Short mmCIF file of C-alpha atoms in Angstrom, two decimals:
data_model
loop_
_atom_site.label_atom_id
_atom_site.label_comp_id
_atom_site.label_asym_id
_atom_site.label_seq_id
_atom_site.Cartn_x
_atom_site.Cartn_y
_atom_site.Cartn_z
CA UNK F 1 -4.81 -16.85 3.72
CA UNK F 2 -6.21 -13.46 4.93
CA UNK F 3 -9.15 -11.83 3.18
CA UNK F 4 -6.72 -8.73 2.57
CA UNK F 5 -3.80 -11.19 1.40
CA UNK F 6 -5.82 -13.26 -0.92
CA UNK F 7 -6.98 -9.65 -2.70
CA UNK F 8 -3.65 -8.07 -3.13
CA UNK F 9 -2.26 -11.66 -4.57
CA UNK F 10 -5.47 -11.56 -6.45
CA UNK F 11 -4.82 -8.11 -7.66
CA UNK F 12 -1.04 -8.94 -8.68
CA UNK F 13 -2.63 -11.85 -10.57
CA UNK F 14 -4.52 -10.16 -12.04
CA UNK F 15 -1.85 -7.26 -13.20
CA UNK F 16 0.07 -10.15 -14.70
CA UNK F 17 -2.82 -11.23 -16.59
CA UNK F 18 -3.47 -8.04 -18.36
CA UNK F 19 0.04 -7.47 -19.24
CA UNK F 20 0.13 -10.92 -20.88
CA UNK F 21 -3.10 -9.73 -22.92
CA UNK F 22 -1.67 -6.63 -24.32
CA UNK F 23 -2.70 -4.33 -21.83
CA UNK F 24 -0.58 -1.10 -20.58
CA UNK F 25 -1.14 -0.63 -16.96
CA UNK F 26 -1.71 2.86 -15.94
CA UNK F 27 -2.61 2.65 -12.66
CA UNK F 28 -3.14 0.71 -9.61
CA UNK F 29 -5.21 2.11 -6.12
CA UNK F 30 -6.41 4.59 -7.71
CA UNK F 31 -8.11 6.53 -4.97
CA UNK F 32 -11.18 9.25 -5.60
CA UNK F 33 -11.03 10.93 -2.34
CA UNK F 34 -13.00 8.39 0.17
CA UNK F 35 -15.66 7.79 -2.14
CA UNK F 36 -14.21 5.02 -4.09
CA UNK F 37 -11.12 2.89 -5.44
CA UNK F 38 -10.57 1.10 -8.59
CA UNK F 39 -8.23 -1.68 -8.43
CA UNK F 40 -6.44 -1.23 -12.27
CA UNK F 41 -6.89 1.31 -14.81
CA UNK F 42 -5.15 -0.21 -18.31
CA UNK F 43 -5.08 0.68 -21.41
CA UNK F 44 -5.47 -1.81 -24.81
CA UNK F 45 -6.12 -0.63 -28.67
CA UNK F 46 -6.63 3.67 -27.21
CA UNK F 47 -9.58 2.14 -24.82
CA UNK F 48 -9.41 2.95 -21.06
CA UNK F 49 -10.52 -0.01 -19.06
CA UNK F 50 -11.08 0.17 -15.13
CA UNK F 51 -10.84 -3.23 -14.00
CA UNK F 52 -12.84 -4.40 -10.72
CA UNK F 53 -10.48 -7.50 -9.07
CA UNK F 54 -12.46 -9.99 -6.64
CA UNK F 55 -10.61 -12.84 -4.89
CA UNK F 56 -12.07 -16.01 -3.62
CA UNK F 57 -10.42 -19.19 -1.85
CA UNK F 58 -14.13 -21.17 -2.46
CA UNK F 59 -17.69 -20.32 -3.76
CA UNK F 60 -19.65 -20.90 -0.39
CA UNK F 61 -20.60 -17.41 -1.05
CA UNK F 62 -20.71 -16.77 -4.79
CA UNK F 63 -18.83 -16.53 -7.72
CA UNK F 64 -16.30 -13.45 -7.26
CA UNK F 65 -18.31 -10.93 -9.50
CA UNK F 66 -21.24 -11.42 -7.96
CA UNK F 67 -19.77 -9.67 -4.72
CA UNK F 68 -20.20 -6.52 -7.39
CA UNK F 69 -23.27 -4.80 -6.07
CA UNK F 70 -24.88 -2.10 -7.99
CA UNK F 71 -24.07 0.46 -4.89
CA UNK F 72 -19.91 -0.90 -5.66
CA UNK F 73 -20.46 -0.29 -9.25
CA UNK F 74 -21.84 2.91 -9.16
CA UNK F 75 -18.22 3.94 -7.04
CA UNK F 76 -16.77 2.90 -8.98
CA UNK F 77 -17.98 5.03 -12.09
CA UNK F 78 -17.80 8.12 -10.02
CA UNK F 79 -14.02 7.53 -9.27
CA UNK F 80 -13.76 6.07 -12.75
CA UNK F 81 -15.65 9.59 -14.05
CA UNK F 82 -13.12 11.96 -11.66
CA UNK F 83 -9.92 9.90 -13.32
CA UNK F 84 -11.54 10.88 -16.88
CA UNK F 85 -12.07 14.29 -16.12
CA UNK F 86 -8.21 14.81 -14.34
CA UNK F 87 -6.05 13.01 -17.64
CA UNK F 88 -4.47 14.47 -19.66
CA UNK F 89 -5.22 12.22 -22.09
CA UNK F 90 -8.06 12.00 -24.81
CA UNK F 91 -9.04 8.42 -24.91
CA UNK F 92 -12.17 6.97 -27.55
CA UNK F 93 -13.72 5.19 -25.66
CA UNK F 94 -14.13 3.24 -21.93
CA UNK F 95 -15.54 0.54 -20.48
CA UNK F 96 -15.56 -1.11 -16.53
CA UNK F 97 -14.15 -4.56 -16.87
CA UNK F 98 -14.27 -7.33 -13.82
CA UNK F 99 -11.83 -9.50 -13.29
CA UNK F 100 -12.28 -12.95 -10.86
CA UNK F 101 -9.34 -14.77 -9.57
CA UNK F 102 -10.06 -18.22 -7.93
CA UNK F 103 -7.52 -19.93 -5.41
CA UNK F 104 -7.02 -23.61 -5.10
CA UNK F 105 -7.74 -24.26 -1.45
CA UNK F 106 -5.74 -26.68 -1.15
CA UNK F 107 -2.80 -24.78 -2.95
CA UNK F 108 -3.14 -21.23 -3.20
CA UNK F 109 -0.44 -21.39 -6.08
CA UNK F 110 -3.00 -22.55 -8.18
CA UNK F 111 -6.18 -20.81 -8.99
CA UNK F 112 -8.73 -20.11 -12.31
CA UNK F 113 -8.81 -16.54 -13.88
CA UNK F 114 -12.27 -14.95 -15.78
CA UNK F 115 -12.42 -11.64 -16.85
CA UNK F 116 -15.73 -9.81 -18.02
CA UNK F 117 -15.26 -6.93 -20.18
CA UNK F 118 -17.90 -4.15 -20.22
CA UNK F 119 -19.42 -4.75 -17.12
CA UNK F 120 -22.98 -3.10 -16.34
CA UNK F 121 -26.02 -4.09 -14.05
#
């Protein structure tokens, strides 16, 4: 499975994941000019969530969220800022989540789901 195959099945997994949690989807891809991307912005109980969404087939290099650097994090505030600042939409409060999706090698139908909620470094 390609690197950009495994993350867009890791993304829809993810997606699925949140909606079974109680979580409204507002966005997916959400672009701030070339500066950064966030994979999912939901929603759950009026708080705004950007999610971070890292795929892995094995753990040769790492857990998934540790593949979140402090340079990737600090994108994805700014975009996550800009997205704030551009709703129409008062929310209370927001946090950056992570979300790791983990593929069974051997069958990539089968894989383990974590999700960290208020991420920071």
């Amino acid at each position: 499975m390609s690197n950009t195959k495994k993350g867009k099945q890791g993304e829809e997994i993810a997606v699925k994941y949140l909606k079974e949690n109680g979580y409204k989807i507002l966005e997916t891809n959400y672009h701030y000019s070339k500066f950064g991307e966030i994979d999912i912005i939901a929603i759950k109980h009026f708080k705004l969530c950007a999610i971070e969404v890292k795929s892995r087939t094995n753990l040769i290099f790492g857990e998934p969220f540790e593949a979140i650097t402090k340079a990737k994090l600090d994108k994805i505030f700014m975009t996550f800022k800009y997205y704030l600042q551009n709703t129409k939409i008062a929310y209370f409060s927001h946090q950056i989540d992570a979300i790791s999706v983990i593929f069974d090698a051997k069958n990539p139908s089968l894989y383990e789901i974590k999700h960290i909620k208020n991420i920071e470094l």
